[in-house]
Amino acid sequence: MEQSYRSTISIYKNILEQFNPALENLVYLGNNYLRTFHALSKAAEVYFKAIQKIGEQALQSSTSQMLGQILIQMSDTHRHMNSDLEVVAQTFHKDLLQHIEKNTKLDMQFIKENVRRLQSEMQAFVSESQRAAALEEKRRYRFLAEKHQLLSSTFLQVYSRACGIIQSKVPKWKEQLEASRNPSSRH
Amino acid sequence: MEQSYRSTISIYKNILEQFNPALENLVYLGNNYLRTFHALSKAAEVYFKAIQKIGEQALQSSTSQMLGQILIQMSDTHRHMNSDLEVVAQTFHKDLLQHIEKNTKLDMQFIKENVRRLQSEMQAFVSESQRAAALEEKRRYRFLAEKHQLLSSTFLQVYSRACGIIQSKVPKWKEQLEASRNPSSRH
């Protein structure tokens, strides 16, 4: 019974001293990840806006209207794919980081209370408590895995959509660019 | 002929005063874009390394080995997709920004010499020069469009590969996570 009690306390101690601090660190790293995500999104938007402006200049020229149209289409397509990536950032922020942060705070309290209760009522609850502690541990790892499974699904959706957006366009642009090499084509 | 000459000069002036400065600005914005790209890549790497560590902790537990394996697989998969995105960054840097930067510098010189030559030999070359100026303009817009067509192709390849990497895994993870809810499963 003594060993069972020590094992129970050690599982809770592990959740308290290793698992939860690791989650707090994860939330911190995740917020950094999110910041770089938004910075990338903004830089891409500014870059493709500049491509659009050059495309609009080409529309004013005597020879390069079609190239202008292609540049504007490229800018639109990449800006569209880029704003789609924001879906991943939102999932990551709302469905993952915020939940983890909230749960971790509540969990610290919960575990501390459990350990306090356990220490005062040691004999009666030892074996049941060990099972409960092990299940609590498993529940926490599952929570983390499930949240990341959701994130992976969102990545899959966004990448699939990006493929769909771009794959019909690339060969068409290539063809149009080749056609624009033809000296008889003035546009 | 006077009008033809003025039109020729105005095309060259446009390349010199609008197109090339716009490209210089584009290179500046592109380098910013690239910086945010690398920052994102680094932040993602650090984040998924932390997930891997938590997965390794779960492997040490009595109840959560399978969840640990799933977390480690998720970390590996996302790190793999992430390093794949570096292909886009390399294409963007080497095949696009560096070419544009080099061409723009050479072009400034080229156009200035053309204009100087044109002003001193005005009568003889006027009509031929106008055609040449128009073609020079078109060639520049085509260069820009072709470089971005290459970038789009690279995005397509990387997104397709990302879809391939992740799409078989998401349903499997979901299934395994659901299986791990079963109270008879201890792992």
Tab-separated table of C-alpha atoms in Angstrom:
chain	number	residue	atom	x	y	z
A	1	MET	CA	0.000	0.000	0.000
A	2	GLU	CA	2.895	2.300	0.828
A	3	GLN	CA	4.326	1.719	-2.658
A	4	SER	CA	0.967	2.281	-4.291
A	5	TYR	CA	0.653	5.592	-2.436
A	6	ARG	CA	4.139	6.674	-3.467
A	7	SER	CA	3.393	5.789	-7.095
A	8	THR	CA	0.152	7.818	-6.994
A	9	ILE	CA	1.883	10.856	-5.560
A	10	SER	CA	4.670	10.517	-8.120
A	11	ILE	CA	2.211	10.530	-11.043
A	12	TYR	CA	0.561	13.722	-9.728
A	13	LYS	CA	3.970	15.220	-9.050
A	14	ASN	CA	4.957	14.458	-12.632
A	15	ILE	CA	1.843	16.192	-13.992
A	16	LEU	CA	2.492	19.165	-11.707
A	17	GLU	CA	6.234	19.548	-12.130
A	18	GLN	CA	6.847	18.286	-15.663
A	19	PHE	CA	3.726	18.077	-17.797
A	20	ASN	CA	2.095	21.383	-16.874
A	21	PRO	CA	5.290	23.476	-17.037
A	22	ALA	CA	5.978	21.862	-20.437
A	23	LEU	CA	2.495	22.986	-21.574
A	24	GLU	CA	3.114	26.518	-20.298
A	25	ASN	CA	6.331	26.571	-22.300
A	26	LEU	CA	4.428	25.211	-25.314
A	27	VAL	CA	1.898	28.059	-25.112
A	28	TYR	CA	4.773	30.541	-25.022
A	29	LEU	CA	6.458	28.915	-28.074
A	30	GLY	CA	3.089	28.656	-29.833
A	31	ASN	CA	2.466	32.373	-29.405
A	32	ASN	CA	5.906	33.055	-30.915
A	33	TYR	CA	5.051	30.718	-33.811
A	34	LEU	CA	1.792	32.622	-34.294
A	35	ARG	CA	3.571	35.986	-34.320
A	36	THR	CA	5.919	34.836	-37.112
A	37	PHE	CA	2.884	33.456	-38.950
A	38	HIS	CA	1.201	36.874	-38.948
A	39	ALA	CA	4.462	38.623	-39.892
A	40	LEU	CA	4.839	36.288	-42.892
A	41	SER	CA	1.256	36.843	-43.922
A	42	LYS	CA	1.675	40.622	-43.793
A	43	ALA	CA	4.986	40.587	-45.717
A	44	ALA	CA	3.459	38.354	-48.425
A	45	GLU	CA	0.475	40.692	-48.738
A	46	VAL	CA	2.731	43.742	-49.204
A	47	TYR	CA	4.917	41.888	-51.722
A	48	PHE	CA	2.036	40.696	-53.903
A	49	LYS	CA	0.391	44.139	-53.743
A	50	ALA	CA	3.595	45.495	-55.313
A	51	ILE	CA	3.363	42.813	-58.052
A	52	GLN	CA	-0.218	43.914	-58.691
A	53	LYS	CA	0.879	47.546	-59.118
A	54	ILE	CA	3.541	46.538	-61.670
A	55	GLY	CA	0.869	44.494	-63.470
A	56	GLU	CA	-1.359	47.592	-63.594
A	57	GLN	CA	1.551	49.582	-65.095
A	58	ALA	CA	1.924	46.877	-67.775
A	59	LEU	CA	-1.772	47.286	-68.642
A	60	GLN	CA	-0.983	50.928	-69.575
A	61	SER	CA	1.823	49.908	-71.964
A	62	SER	CA	1.482	49.342	-75.702
A	63	THR	CA	2.917	45.803	-75.787
A	64	SER	CA	2.469	44.092	-72.453
A	65	GLN	CA	-1.235	44.090	-71.560
A	66	MET	CA	-1.468	40.302	-71.428
A	67	LEU	CA	1.650	40.093	-69.230
A	68	GLY	CA	0.006	42.693	-66.999
A	69	GLN	CA	-3.095	40.524	-66.718
A	70	ILE	CA	-0.984	37.467	-65.833
A	71	LEU	CA	0.919	39.410	-63.149
A	72	ILE	CA	-2.368	40.667	-61.656
A	73	GLN	CA	-3.804	37.112	-61.659
A	74	MET	CA	-0.650	35.777	-59.993
A	75	SER	CA	-0.904	38.463	-57.329
A	76	ASP	CA	-4.617	37.688	-56.717
A	77	THR	CA	-3.993	33.939	-56.498
A	78	HIS	CA	-1.111	34.192	-54.061
A	79	ARG	CA	-2.961	36.738	-51.898
A	80	HIS	CA	-5.958	34.404	-51.838
A	81	MET	CA	-3.828	31.383	-50.784
A	82	ASN	CA	-2.102	33.576	-48.246
A	83	SER	CA	-5.324	34.714	-46.595
A	84	ASP	CA	-6.417	31.072	-46.540
A	85	LEU	CA	-3.389	30.232	-44.388
A	86	GLU	CA	-4.916	32.535	-41.771
A	87	VAL	CA	-7.403	29.695	-41.126
A	88	VAL	CA	-4.505	27.634	-39.774
A	89	ALA	CA	-3.409	30.524	-37.557
A	90	GLN	CA	-6.938	30.919	-36.177
A	91	THR	CA	-7.306	27.202	-35.428
A	92	PHE	CA	-3.927	27.238	-33.766
A	93	HIS	CA	-4.761	30.266	-31.624
A	94	LYS	CA	-8.390	29.592	-30.696
A	95	ASP	CA	-8.709	25.819	-30.682
A	96	LEU	CA	-5.267	24.935	-29.410
A	97	LEU	CA	-3.209	27.562	-27.565
A	98	GLN	CA	-6.096	29.217	-25.716
A	99	HIS	CA	-7.514	25.857	-24.558
A	100	ILE	CA	-4.121	24.598	-23.454
A	101	GLU	CA	-3.442	27.806	-21.533
A	102	LYS	CA	-6.808	27.747	-19.755
A	103	ASN	CA	-6.654	24.018	-18.972
A	104	THR	CA	-3.144	24.274	-17.581
A	105	LYS	CA	-4.150	26.970	-15.112
A	106	LEU	CA	-7.211	25.034	-13.933
A	107	ASP	CA	-5.182	21.846	-13.795
A	108	MET	CA	-2.541	23.227	-11.420
A	109	GLN	CA	-5.304	24.007	-8.928
A	110	PHE	CA	-7.016	20.643	-9.485
A	111	ILE	CA	-3.858	18.582	-8.987
A	112	LYS	CA	-2.783	20.519	-5.909
A	113	GLU	CA	-6.191	19.904	-4.330
A	114	ASN	CA	-6.064	16.235	-5.253
A	115	VAL	CA	-2.649	15.822	-3.671
A	116	ARG	CA	-3.768	17.665	-0.507
A	117	ARG	CA	-6.902	15.490	-0.242
A	118	LEU	CA	-4.868	12.385	-0.888
A	119	GLN	CA	-2.364	13.182	1.836
A	120	SER	CA	-5.134	13.649	4.424
A	121	GLU	CA	-7.146	10.577	3.438
A	122	MET	CA	-4.298	8.327	2.508
A	123	GLN	CA	-5.375	4.871	3.661
A	124	ALA	CA	-8.900	4.737	2.286
A	125	PHE	CA	-8.361	5.878	-1.237
A	126	VAL	CA	-4.961	4.598	-2.140
A	127	SER	CA	-5.713	2.003	-4.767
A	128	GLU	CA	-8.633	3.868	-6.354
A	129	SER	CA	-6.545	7.033	-6.388
A	130	GLN	CA	-3.697	5.382	-8.235
A	131	ARG	CA	-6.048	4.319	-11.010
A	132	ALA	CA	-7.563	7.816	-11.069
A	133	ALA	CA	-4.123	9.444	-11.186
A	134	ALA	CA	-3.058	7.268	-14.116
A	135	LEU	CA	-6.275	8.106	-15.952
A	136	GLU	CA	-5.820	11.812	-15.238
A	137	GLU	CA	-2.362	11.597	-16.774
A	138	LYS	CA	-3.618	9.795	-19.860
A	139	ARG	CA	-6.477	12.272	-20.259
A	140	ARG	CA	-3.964	15.133	-20.378
A	141	TYR	CA	-1.774	13.555	-23.053
A	142	ARG	CA	-4.873	12.702	-25.093
A	143	PHE	CA	-6.112	16.289	-24.843
A	144	LEU	CA	-2.816	17.523	-26.281
A	145	ALA	CA	-2.779	14.918	-29.074
A	146	GLU	CA	-6.402	15.644	-30.011
A	147	LYS	CA	-5.758	19.369	-30.276
A	148	HIS	CA	-2.819	18.721	-32.614
A	149	GLN	CA	-4.866	16.275	-34.647
A	150	LEU	CA	-7.290	19.159	-35.238
A	151	LEU	CA	-4.406	21.413	-36.282
A	152	SER	CA	-3.151	18.768	-38.737
A	153	SER	CA	-6.637	18.508	-40.252
A	154	THR	CA	-6.705	22.262	-40.750
A	155	PHE	CA	-3.277	22.167	-42.416
A	156	LEU	CA	-4.555	19.369	-44.679
A	157	GLN	CA	-7.638	21.377	-45.652
A	158	VAL	CA	-5.624	24.528	-46.359
A	159	TYR	CA	-2.929	22.724	-48.354
A	160	SER	CA	-5.577	20.840	-50.362
A	161	ARG	CA	-7.353	24.102	-51.081
A	162	ALA	CA	-4.037	25.754	-52.051
A	163	CYS	CA	-3.340	22.869	-54.470
A	164	GLY	CA	-6.811	23.288	-55.945
A	165	ILE	CA	-6.373	27.038	-56.352
A	166	ILE	CA	-2.960	26.908	-57.983
A	167	GLN	CA	-2.837	23.698	-59.992
A	168	SER	CA	-5.080	24.706	-62.876
A	169	LYS	CA	-3.355	28.099	-63.057
A	170	VAL	CA	0.320	27.133	-63.330
A	171	PRO	CA	0.093	25.321	-66.724
A	172	LYS	CA	-2.193	28.072	-68.103
A	173	TRP	CA	0.254	30.827	-67.092
A	174	LYS	CA	3.108	28.835	-68.606
A	175	GLU	CA	1.199	28.476	-71.875
A	176	GLN	CA	0.249	32.159	-71.972
A	177	LEU	CA	3.835	33.179	-71.262
A	178	GLU	CA	5.055	30.948	-74.071
A	179	ALA	CA	2.425	32.406	-76.369
A	180	SER	CA	3.626	35.919	-75.475
A	181	ARG	CA	7.076	35.012	-76.860
A	182	ASN	CA	5.549	34.693	-80.331
A	183	PRO	CA	6.712	37.864	-82.191
A	184	SER	CA	3.376	38.116	-84.052
A	185	SER	CA	1.593	38.507	-80.686
A	186	ARG	CA	1.662	42.149	-79.698
A	187	HIS	CA	-0.111	41.672	-76.357
B	1	MET	CA	8.906	61.316	-86.913
B	2	GLU	CA	9.049	63.827	-84.085
B	3	GLN	CA	6.145	62.010	-82.414
B	4	SER	CA	7.736	58.609	-82.942
B	5	TYR	CA	10.924	59.866	-81.319
B	6	ARG	CA	9.032	61.278	-78.354
B	7	SER	CA	7.140	57.985	-77.915
B	8	THR	CA	10.421	56.021	-77.978
B	9	ILE	CA	12.018	58.241	-75.371
B	10	SER	CA	8.885	58.022	-73.233
B	11	ILE	CA	8.949	54.190	-73.248
B	12	TYR	CA	12.600	54.177	-72.138
B	13	LYS	CA	11.842	56.839	-69.569
B	14	ASN	CA	9.036	54.696	-68.222
B	15	ILE	CA	11.339	51.661	-67.856
B	16	LEU	CA	13.968	53.848	-66.171
B	17	GLU	CA	11.754	55.882	-63.858
B	18	GLN	CA	8.865	53.545	-63.099
B	19	PHE	CA	9.564	49.896	-63.927
B	20	ASN	CA	13.099	49.583	-62.563
B	21	PRO	CA	12.452	51.486	-59.309
B	22	ALA	CA	9.353	49.278	-58.831
B	23	LEU	CA	11.589	46.205	-59.216
B	24	GLU	CA	14.098	47.593	-56.711
B	25	ASN	CA	11.234	48.070	-54.270
B	26	LEU	CA	10.034	44.534	-55.032
B	27	VAL	CA	13.462	43.094	-54.167
B	28	TYR	CA	13.366	44.989	-50.867
B	29	LEU	CA	9.851	43.691	-50.074
B	30	GLY	CA	10.849	40.198	-51.210
B	31	ASN	CA	13.795	40.136	-48.819
B	32	ASN	CA	11.439	41.145	-45.994
B	33	TYR	CA	9.059	38.360	-47.037
B	34	LEU	CA	11.975	35.917	-46.961
B	35	ARG	CA	13.047	37.046	-43.484
B	36	THR	CA	9.551	36.391	-42.091
B	37	PHE	CA	9.589	33.018	-43.887
B	38	HIS	CA	12.766	31.966	-42.082
B	39	ALA	CA	11.477	33.309	-38.756
B	40	LEU	CA	8.299	31.237	-39.156
B	41	SER	CA	10.296	28.147	-40.052
B	42	LYS	CA	12.487	28.540	-36.976
B	43	ALA	CA	9.542	29.156	-34.615
B	44	ALA	CA	7.717	26.083	-35.987
B	45	GLU	CA	10.823	23.952	-35.500
B	46	VAL	CA	11.175	25.039	-31.852
B	47	TYR	CA	7.448	24.491	-31.210
B	48	PHE	CA	7.356	20.966	-32.639
B	49	LYS	CA	10.577	20.049	-30.841
B	50	ALA	CA	8.748	20.886	-27.591
B	51	ILE	CA	5.843	18.633	-28.685
B	52	GLN	CA	8.366	15.852	-29.311
B	53	LYS	CA	9.787	16.235	-25.784
B	54	ILE	CA	6.304	15.967	-24.248
B	55	GLY	CA	5.732	12.862	-26.401
B	56	GLU	CA	8.948	11.350	-25.021
B	57	GLN	CA	7.723	12.057	-21.474
B	58	ALA	CA	4.478	10.235	-22.300
B	59	LEU	CA	6.517	7.196	-23.430
B	60	GLN	CA	7.889	7.000	-19.868
B	61	SER	CA	4.402	6.962	-18.310
B	62	SER	CA	2.396	3.864	-17.403
B	63	THR	CA	-0.742	4.698	-19.398
B	64	SER	CA	0.095	6.984	-22.300
B	65	GLN	CA	2.742	5.300	-24.479
B	66	MET	CA	0.543	5.261	-27.571
B	67	LEU	CA	-0.370	8.928	-27.104
B	68	GLY	CA	3.363	9.604	-26.797
B	69	GLN	CA	3.969	7.840	-30.105
B	70	ILE	CA	1.225	9.857	-31.799
B	71	LEU	CA	2.636	13.141	-30.450
B	72	ILE	CA	6.131	12.207	-31.687
B	73	GLN	CA	4.758	11.269	-35.136
B	74	MET	CA	2.846	14.570	-35.310
B	75	SER	CA	5.997	16.450	-34.428
B	76	ASP	CA	8.039	14.565	-37.081
B	77	THR	CA	5.407	15.118	-39.776
B	78	HIS	CA	5.037	18.841	-39.160
B	79	ARG	CA	8.813	19.330	-38.964
B	80	HIS	CA	9.162	17.465	-42.259
B	81	MET	CA	6.504	19.611	-43.984
B	82	ASN	CA	8.096	22.681	-42.474
B	83	SER	CA	11.556	21.919	-43.838
B	84	ASP	CA	9.913	21.245	-47.204
B	85	LEU	CA	8.614	24.825	-47.240
B	86	GLU	CA	12.264	25.910	-47.280
B	87	VAL	CA	12.261	24.820	-50.961
B	88	VAL	CA	9.884	27.682	-51.685
B	89	ALA	CA	12.157	30.104	-49.819
B	90	GLN	CA	15.189	28.937	-51.816
B	91	THR	CA	13.414	29.259	-55.168
B	92	PHE	CA	12.220	32.693	-54.143
B	93	HIS	CA	15.687	33.831	-53.096
B	94	LYS	CA	17.892	32.245	-55.772
B	95	ASP	CA	15.684	32.042	-58.845
B	96	LEU	CA	13.676	35.195	-58.350
B	97	LEU	CA	15.007	37.948	-56.076
B	98	GLN	CA	18.705	37.566	-56.970
B	99	HIS	CA	17.940	37.548	-60.733
B	100	ILE	CA	15.658	40.547	-60.474
B	101	GLU	CA	18.232	42.485	-58.458
B	102	LYS	CA	21.070	41.736	-60.885
B	103	ASN	CA	18.968	42.426	-63.988
B	104	THR	CA	17.719	45.721	-62.621
B	105	LYS	CA	21.243	47.026	-62.048
B	106	LEU	CA	22.417	46.001	-65.537
B	107	ASP	CA	19.234	47.386	-67.050
B	108	MET	CA	19.687	50.883	-65.634
B	109	GLN	CA	23.040	51.090	-67.423
B	110	PHE	CA	21.648	49.563	-70.617
B	111	ILE	CA	18.695	51.934	-70.838
B	112	LYS	CA	20.788	55.020	-70.076
B	113	GLU	CA	23.201	54.101	-72.879
B	114	ASN	CA	20.335	53.448	-75.276
B	115	VAL	CA	18.802	56.824	-74.537
B	116	ARG	CA	22.161	58.574	-74.957
B	117	ARG	CA	22.790	56.800	-78.278
B	118	LEU	CA	19.284	57.573	-79.407
B	119	GLN	CA	19.602	61.275	-78.678
B	120	SER	CA	22.798	61.537	-80.739
B	121	GLU	CA	21.585	59.504	-83.716
B	122	MET	CA	18.000	60.558	-83.650
B	123	GLN	CA	16.998	60.785	-87.312
B	124	ALA	CA	18.348	57.492	-88.607
B	125	PHE	CA	17.035	55.126	-86.026
B	126	VAL	CA	13.770	56.584	-84.982
B	127	SER	CA	11.280	54.063	-86.288
B	128	GLU	CA	13.461	50.984	-85.652
B	129	SER	CA	14.200	52.277	-82.163
B	130	GLN	CA	10.565	52.658	-81.297
B	131	ARG	CA	9.935	49.009	-82.147
B	132	ALA	CA	13.030	48.001	-80.175
B	133	ALA	CA	11.957	50.084	-77.166
B	134	ALA	CA	8.530	48.484	-77.137
B	135	LEU	CA	10.078	45.015	-77.318
B	136	GLU	CA	12.517	45.872	-74.533
B	137	GLU	CA	9.577	46.863	-72.371
B	138	LYS	CA	7.669	43.674	-73.119
B	139	ARG	CA	10.762	41.551	-72.444
B	140	ARG	CA	11.019	43.052	-68.957
B	141	TYR	CA	7.428	42.374	-68.019
B	142	ARG	CA	7.739	38.840	-69.374
B	143	PHE	CA	10.892	38.236	-67.311
B	144	LEU	CA	9.006	39.217	-64.159
B	145	ALA	CA	5.975	37.069	-65.013
B	146	GLU	CA	8.143	34.051	-65.857
B	147	LYS	CA	10.010	34.248	-62.567
B	148	HIS	CA	6.710	34.298	-60.676
B	149	GLN	CA	5.381	31.424	-62.744
B	150	LEU	CA	8.375	29.429	-61.477
B	151	LEU	CA	7.583	30.457	-57.895
B	152	SER	CA	3.958	29.339	-58.326
B	153	SER	CA	5.152	25.960	-59.620
B	154	THR	CA	7.336	25.544	-56.568
B	155	PHE	CA	4.408	26.418	-54.274
B	156	LEU	CA	2.298	23.851	-56.142
B	157	GLN	CA	4.944	21.130	-55.696
B	158	VAL	CA	5.389	21.879	-52.002
B	159	TYR	CA	1.652	22.042	-51.263
B	160	SER	CA	1.067	18.820	-53.200
B	161	ARG	CA	3.844	17.144	-51.245
B	162	ALA	CA	2.445	18.498	-47.961
B	163	CYS	CA	-0.993	17.066	-48.873
B	164	GLY	CA	0.627	13.732	-49.645
B	165	ILE	CA	2.540	13.706	-46.363
B	166	ILE	CA	-0.387	14.624	-44.149
B	167	GLN	CA	-3.481	13.151	-45.762
B	168	SER	CA	-2.918	9.494	-44.889
B	169	LYS	CA	-1.891	10.459	-41.356
B	170	VAL	CA	-4.836	12.606	-40.206
B	171	PRO	CA	-7.509	9.840	-40.355
B	172	LYS	CA	-5.086	7.334	-38.777
B	173	TRP	CA	-4.319	9.666	-35.871
B	174	LYS	CA	-8.031	10.306	-35.414
B	175	GLU	CA	-8.732	6.593	-35.302
B	176	GLN	CA	-5.892	5.915	-32.864
B	177	LEU	CA	-7.043	8.748	-30.608
B	178	GLU	CA	-10.566	7.360	-30.632
B	179	ALA	CA	-9.196	3.901	-29.837
B	180	SER	CA	-7.268	5.368	-26.894
B	181	ARG	CA	-10.586	6.517	-25.363
B	182	ASN	CA	-11.615	2.879	-24.939
B	183	PRO	CA	-11.207	2.186	-21.184
B	184	SER	CA	-9.993	-1.371	-21.889
B	185	SER	CA	-7.018	0.080	-23.800
B	186	ARG	CA	-4.227	0.862	-21.375
B	187	HIS	CA	-1.830	2.290	-23.984
